[in-house]
mmCIF file of C-alpha atoms in Angstrom:
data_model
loop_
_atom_site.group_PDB
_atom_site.id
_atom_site.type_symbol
_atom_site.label_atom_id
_atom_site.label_comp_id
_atom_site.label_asym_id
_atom_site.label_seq_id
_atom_site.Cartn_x
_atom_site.Cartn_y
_atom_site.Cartn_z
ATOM 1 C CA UNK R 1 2.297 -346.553 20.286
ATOM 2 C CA UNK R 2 3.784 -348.559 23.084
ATOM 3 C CA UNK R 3 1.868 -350.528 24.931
ATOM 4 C CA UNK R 4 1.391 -349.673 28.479
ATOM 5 C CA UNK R 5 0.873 -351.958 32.078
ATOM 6 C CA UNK R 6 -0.755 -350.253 34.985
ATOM 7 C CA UNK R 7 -0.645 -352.387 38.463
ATOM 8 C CA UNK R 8 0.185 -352.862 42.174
ATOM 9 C CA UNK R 9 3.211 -355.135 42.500
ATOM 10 C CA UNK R 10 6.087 -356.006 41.089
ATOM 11 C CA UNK R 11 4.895 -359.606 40.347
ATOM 12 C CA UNK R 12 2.036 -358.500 38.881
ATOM 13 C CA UNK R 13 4.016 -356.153 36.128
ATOM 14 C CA UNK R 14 6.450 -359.253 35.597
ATOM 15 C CA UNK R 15 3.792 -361.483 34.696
ATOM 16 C CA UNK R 16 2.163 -358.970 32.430
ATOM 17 C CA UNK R 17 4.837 -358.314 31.072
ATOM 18 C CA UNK R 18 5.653 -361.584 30.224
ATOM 19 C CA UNK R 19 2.094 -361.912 28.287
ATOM 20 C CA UNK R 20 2.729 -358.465 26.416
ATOM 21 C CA UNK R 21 6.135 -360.326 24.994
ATOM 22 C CA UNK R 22 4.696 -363.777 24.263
ATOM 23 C CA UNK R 23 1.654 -362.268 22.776
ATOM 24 C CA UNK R 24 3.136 -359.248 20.679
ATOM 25 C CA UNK R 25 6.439 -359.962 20.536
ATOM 26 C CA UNK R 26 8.394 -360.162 16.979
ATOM 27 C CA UNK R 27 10.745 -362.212 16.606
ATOM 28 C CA UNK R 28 14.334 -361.197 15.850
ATOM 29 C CA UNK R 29 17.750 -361.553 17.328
ATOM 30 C CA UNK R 30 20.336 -360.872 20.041
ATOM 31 C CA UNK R 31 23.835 -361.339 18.556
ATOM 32 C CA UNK R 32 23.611 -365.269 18.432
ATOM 33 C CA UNK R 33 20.460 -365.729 20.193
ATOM 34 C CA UNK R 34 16.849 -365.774 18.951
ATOM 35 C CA UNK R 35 14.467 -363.685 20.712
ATOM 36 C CA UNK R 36 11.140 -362.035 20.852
ATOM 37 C CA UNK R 37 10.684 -358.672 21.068
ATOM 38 C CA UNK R 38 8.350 -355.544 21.343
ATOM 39 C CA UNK R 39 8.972 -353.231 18.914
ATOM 40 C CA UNK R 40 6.627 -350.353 19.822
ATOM 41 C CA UNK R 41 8.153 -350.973 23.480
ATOM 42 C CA UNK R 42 6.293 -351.325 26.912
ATOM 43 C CA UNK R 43 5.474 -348.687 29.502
ATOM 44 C CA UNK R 44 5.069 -350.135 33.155
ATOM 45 C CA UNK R 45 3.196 -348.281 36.220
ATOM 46 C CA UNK R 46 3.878 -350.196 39.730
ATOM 47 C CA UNK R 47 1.462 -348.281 42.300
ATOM 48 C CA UNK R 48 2.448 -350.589 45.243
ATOM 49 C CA UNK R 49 6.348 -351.851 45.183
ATOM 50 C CA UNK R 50 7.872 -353.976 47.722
ATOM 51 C CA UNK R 51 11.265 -356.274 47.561
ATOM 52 C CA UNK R 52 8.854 -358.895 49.345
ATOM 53 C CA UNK R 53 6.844 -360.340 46.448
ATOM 54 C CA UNK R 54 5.087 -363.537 46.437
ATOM 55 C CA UNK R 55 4.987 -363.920 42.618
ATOM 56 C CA UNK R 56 8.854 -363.495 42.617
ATOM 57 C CA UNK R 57 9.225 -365.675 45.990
ATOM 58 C CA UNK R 58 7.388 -368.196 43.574
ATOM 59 C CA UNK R 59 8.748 -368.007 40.348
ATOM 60 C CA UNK R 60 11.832 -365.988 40.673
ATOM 61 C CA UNK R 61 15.713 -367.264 40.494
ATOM 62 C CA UNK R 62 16.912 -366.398 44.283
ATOM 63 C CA UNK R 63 20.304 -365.779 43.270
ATOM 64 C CA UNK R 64 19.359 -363.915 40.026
ATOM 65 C CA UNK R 65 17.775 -361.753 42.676
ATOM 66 C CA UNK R 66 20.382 -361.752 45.183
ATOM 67 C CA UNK R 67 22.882 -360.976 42.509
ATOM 68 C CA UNK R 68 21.347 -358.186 41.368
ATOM 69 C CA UNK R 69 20.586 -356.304 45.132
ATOM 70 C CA UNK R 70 24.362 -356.712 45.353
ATOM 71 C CA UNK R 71 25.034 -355.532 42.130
ATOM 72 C CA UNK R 72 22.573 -352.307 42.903
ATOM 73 C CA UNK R 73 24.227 -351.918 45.997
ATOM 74 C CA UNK R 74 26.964 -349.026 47.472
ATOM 75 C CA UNK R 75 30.608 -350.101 47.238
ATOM 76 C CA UNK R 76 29.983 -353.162 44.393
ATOM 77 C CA UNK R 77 32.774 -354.367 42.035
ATOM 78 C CA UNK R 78 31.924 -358.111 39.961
ATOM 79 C CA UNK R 79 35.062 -359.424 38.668
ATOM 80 C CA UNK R 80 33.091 -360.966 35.926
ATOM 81 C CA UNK R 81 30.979 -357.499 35.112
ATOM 82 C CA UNK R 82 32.604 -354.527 33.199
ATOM 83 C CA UNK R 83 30.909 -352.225 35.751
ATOM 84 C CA UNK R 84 27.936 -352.434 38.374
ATOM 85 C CA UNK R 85 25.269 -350.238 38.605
ATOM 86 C CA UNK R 86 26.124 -349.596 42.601
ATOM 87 C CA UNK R 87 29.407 -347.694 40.683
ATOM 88 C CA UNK R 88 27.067 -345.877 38.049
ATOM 89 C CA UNK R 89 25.012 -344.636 41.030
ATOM 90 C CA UNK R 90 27.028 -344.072 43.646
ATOM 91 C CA UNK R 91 30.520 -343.051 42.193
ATOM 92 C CA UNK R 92 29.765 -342.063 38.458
ATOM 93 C CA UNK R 93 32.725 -340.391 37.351
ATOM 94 C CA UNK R 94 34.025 -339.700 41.453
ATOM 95 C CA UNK R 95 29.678 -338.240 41.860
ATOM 96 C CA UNK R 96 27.753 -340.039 43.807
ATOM 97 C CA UNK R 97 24.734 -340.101 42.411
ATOM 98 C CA UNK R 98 22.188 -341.134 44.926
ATOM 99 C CA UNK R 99 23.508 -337.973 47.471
ATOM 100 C CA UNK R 100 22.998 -335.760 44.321
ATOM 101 C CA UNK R 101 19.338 -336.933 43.721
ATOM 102 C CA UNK R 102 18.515 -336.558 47.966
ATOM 103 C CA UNK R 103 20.462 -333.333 47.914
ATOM 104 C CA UNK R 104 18.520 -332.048 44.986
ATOM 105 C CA UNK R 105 15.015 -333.041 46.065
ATOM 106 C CA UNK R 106 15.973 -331.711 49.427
ATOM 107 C CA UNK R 107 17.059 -328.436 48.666
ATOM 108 C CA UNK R 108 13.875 -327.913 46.613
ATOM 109 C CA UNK R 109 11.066 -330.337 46.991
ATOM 110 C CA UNK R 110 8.998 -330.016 44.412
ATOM 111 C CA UNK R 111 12.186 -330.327 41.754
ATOM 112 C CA UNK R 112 11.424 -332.143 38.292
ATOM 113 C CA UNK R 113 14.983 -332.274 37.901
ATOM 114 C CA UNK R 114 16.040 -334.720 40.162
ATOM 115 C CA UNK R 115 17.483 -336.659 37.226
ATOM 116 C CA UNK R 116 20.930 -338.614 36.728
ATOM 117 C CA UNK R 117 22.360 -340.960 33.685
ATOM 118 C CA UNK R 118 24.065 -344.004 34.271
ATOM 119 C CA UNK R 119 25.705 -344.021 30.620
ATOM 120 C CA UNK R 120 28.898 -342.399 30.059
ATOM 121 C CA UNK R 121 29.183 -339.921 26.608
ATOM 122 C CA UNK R 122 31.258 -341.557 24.036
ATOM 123 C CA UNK R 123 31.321 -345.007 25.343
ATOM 124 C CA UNK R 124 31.724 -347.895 22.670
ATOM 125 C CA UNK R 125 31.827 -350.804 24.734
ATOM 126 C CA UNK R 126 30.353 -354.025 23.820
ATOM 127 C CA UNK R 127 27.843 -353.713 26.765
ATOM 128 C CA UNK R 128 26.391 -351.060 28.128
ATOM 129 C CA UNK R 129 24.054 -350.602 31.053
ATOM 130 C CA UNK R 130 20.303 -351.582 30.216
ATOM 131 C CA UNK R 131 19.579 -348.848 32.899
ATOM 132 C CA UNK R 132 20.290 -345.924 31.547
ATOM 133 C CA UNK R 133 18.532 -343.013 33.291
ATOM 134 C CA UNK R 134 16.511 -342.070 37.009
ATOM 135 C CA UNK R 135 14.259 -339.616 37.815
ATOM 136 C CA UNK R 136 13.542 -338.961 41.186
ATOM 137 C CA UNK R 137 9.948 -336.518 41.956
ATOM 138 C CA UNK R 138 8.314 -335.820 45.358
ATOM 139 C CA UNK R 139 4.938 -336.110 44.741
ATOM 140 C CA UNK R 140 2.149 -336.492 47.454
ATOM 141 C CA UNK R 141 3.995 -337.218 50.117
ATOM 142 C CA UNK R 142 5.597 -340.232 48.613
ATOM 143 C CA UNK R 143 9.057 -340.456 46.662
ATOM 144 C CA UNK R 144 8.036 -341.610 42.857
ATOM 145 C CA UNK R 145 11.025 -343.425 41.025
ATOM 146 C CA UNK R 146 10.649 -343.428 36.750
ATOM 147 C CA UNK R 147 13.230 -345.299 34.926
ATOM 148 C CA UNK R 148 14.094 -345.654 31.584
ATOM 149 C CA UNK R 149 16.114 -349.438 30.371
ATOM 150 C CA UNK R 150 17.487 -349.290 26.513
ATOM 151 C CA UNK R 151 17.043 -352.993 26.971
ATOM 152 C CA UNK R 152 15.332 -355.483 29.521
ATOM 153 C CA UNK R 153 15.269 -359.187 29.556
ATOM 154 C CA UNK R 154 11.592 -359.332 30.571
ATOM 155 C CA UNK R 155 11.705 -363.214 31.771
ATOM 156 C CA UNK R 156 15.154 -363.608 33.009
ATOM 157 C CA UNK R 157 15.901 -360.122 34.757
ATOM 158 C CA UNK R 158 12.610 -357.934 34.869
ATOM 159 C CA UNK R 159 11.774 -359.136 38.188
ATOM 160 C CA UNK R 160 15.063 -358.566 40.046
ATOM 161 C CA UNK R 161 15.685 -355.496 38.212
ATOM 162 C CA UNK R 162 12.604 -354.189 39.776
ATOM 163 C CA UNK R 163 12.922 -355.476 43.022
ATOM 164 C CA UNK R 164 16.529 -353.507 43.131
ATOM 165 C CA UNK R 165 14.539 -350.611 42.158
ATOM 166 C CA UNK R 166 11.940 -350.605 44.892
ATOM 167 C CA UNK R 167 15.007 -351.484 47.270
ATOM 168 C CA UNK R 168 16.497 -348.450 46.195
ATOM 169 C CA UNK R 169 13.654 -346.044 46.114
ATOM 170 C CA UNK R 170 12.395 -347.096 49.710
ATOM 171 C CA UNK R 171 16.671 -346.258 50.587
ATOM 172 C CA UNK R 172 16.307 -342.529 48.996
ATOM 173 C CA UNK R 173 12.220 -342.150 50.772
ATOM 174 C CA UNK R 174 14.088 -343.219 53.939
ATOM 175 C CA UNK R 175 16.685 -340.359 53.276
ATOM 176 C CA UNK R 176 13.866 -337.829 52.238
ATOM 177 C CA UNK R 177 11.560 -339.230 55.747
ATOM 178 C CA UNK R 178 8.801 -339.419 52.992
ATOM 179 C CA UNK R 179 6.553 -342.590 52.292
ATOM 180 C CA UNK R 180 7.492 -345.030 48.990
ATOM 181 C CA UNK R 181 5.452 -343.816 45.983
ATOM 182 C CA UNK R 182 5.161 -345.401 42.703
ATOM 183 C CA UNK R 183 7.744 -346.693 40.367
ATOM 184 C CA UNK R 184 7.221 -346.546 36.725
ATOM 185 C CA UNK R 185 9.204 -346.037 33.088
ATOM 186 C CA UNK R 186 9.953 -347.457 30.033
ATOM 187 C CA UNK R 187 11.729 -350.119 27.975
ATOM 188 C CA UNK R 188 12.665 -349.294 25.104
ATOM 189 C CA UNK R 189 13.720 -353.369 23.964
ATOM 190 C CA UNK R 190 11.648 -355.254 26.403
ATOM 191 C CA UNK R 191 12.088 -359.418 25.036
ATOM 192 C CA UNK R 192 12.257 -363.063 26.187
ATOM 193 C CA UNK R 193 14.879 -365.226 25.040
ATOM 194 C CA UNK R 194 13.788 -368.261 23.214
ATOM 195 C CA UNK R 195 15.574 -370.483 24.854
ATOM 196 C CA UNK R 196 13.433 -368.827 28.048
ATOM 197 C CA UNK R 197 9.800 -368.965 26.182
ATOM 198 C CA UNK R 198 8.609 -372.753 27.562
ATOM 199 C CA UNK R 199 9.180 -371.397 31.213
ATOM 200 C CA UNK R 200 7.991 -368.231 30.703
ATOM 201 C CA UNK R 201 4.684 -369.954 29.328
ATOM 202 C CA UNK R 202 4.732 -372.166 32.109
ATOM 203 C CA UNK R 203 5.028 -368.987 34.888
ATOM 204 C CA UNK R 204 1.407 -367.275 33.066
ATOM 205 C CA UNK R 205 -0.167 -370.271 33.126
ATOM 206 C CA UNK R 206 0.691 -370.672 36.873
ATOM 207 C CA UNK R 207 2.762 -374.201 36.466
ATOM 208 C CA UNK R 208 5.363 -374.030 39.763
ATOM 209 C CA UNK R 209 8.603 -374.894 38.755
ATOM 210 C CA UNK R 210 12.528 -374.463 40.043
ATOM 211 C CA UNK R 211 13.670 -371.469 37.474
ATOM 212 C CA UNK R 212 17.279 -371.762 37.080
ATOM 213 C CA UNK R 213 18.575 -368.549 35.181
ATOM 214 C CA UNK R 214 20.509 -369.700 32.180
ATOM 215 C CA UNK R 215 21.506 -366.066 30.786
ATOM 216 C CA UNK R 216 25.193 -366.595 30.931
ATOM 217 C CA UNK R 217 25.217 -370.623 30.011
ATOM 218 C CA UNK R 218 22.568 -369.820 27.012
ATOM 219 C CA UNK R 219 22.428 -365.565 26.384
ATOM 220 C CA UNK R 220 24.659 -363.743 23.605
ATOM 221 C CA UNK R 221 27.899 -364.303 22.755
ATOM 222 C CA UNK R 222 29.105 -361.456 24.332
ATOM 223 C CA UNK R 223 28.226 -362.656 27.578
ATOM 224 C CA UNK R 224 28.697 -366.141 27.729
ATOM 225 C CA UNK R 225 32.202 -365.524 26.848
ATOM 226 C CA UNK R 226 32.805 -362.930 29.694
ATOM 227 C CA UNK R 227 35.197 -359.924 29.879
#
């Protein structure tokens, strides 16, 4: 059964999050790299998100953050990424995405199928998108986002990941004129790094510290060689 985090902010699911791993995790591997991981996964209920988070103002790597708005964002190409997740949601194949979701939810409200992938059928590269799939549901005035991630670095990414996702559900409620509701999903490999496991120990326990990402200088093979 996978284990399951109910709460108000963003910060608040990171840090749980980060306990879940730490204290349940198993330990296995990432190409080259030692990890921990939860096998049974993690399901994660935000009830409140914002972009503006203390915990991540706190503990979070600014430009991990600031990388990842961009890399959420309309019209983004990284030379040293394989794709963006701005081109799997707004121009997917020539289909923007995001207009379909609006469109859908528009032309009936109370839809359930508001529903896109970001992975492409067939494809064997090396990396694929952690995010694969959003749903989209008008419920209660407020525009709910649900995601599912394959894969989620819980200490190194979790918390930008879902500060790009509240930045990008409060973008579609502003389309829809509808308050922000929830955001919630599951991760299907949610696990911490080794090399990340002293400062992830150190952000539970409250110690302030400057947390430099090391993902590409220290994370798999894969990516510390590039594309």
């Amino acid at each position: 059964m996978a284990l399951a985090i109910n709460v108000k902010t963003i910060g608040a699911a990171w840090l749980a999050s980060i306990e879940r791993v730490l204290d349940d995790g198993d330990a296995h591997f990432d190409e080259d790299v030692a990890i921990l991981e939860l096998r049974q996964g993690l399901a994660i209920t935000i009830t409140n998100p914002s972009v503006v988070d203390p915990v991540i103002d706190c503990w979070g790597d600014r430009a991990v953050v600031a990388r990842m708005l961009k890399k959420f964002s309309r019209n983004s190409k990284m030379a040293d990424r394989p794709f963006t997740y701005g081109e799997l949601i707004y121009d997917k194949n020539g289909v923007d995405q995001f207009a379909w979701i609006i469109d859908r939810i528009r032309e009936k409200p109370e839809t359930k199928s508001a529903t896109v992938s970001l992975l492409s059928e067939g494809d064997s590269s090396k990396n694929l998108p952690c995010l694969v799939s959003l749903d989209a549901k008008l419920r209660g005035g407020g525009l709910d986002l649900h995601f599912f991630f394959r894969s989620q670095n819980i200490f190194g990414r979790q918390y930008a990941n879902l500060t790009a996702l509240a930045d990008l559900q409060a973008r579609m409620a502003e389309e829809l004129a509808c308050q922000v509701g929830v955001i919630s999903g599951y991760v299907s490999s949610p696990h911490i790094y080794n090399y990340d496991i002293d400062n992830a120990k150190n952000v539970v326990s409250g110690v302030v510290f400057d947390n430099v990402d090391k993902f590409y200088s220290h994370g798999p093979e894969s990516i510390r060689i590039g594309y």
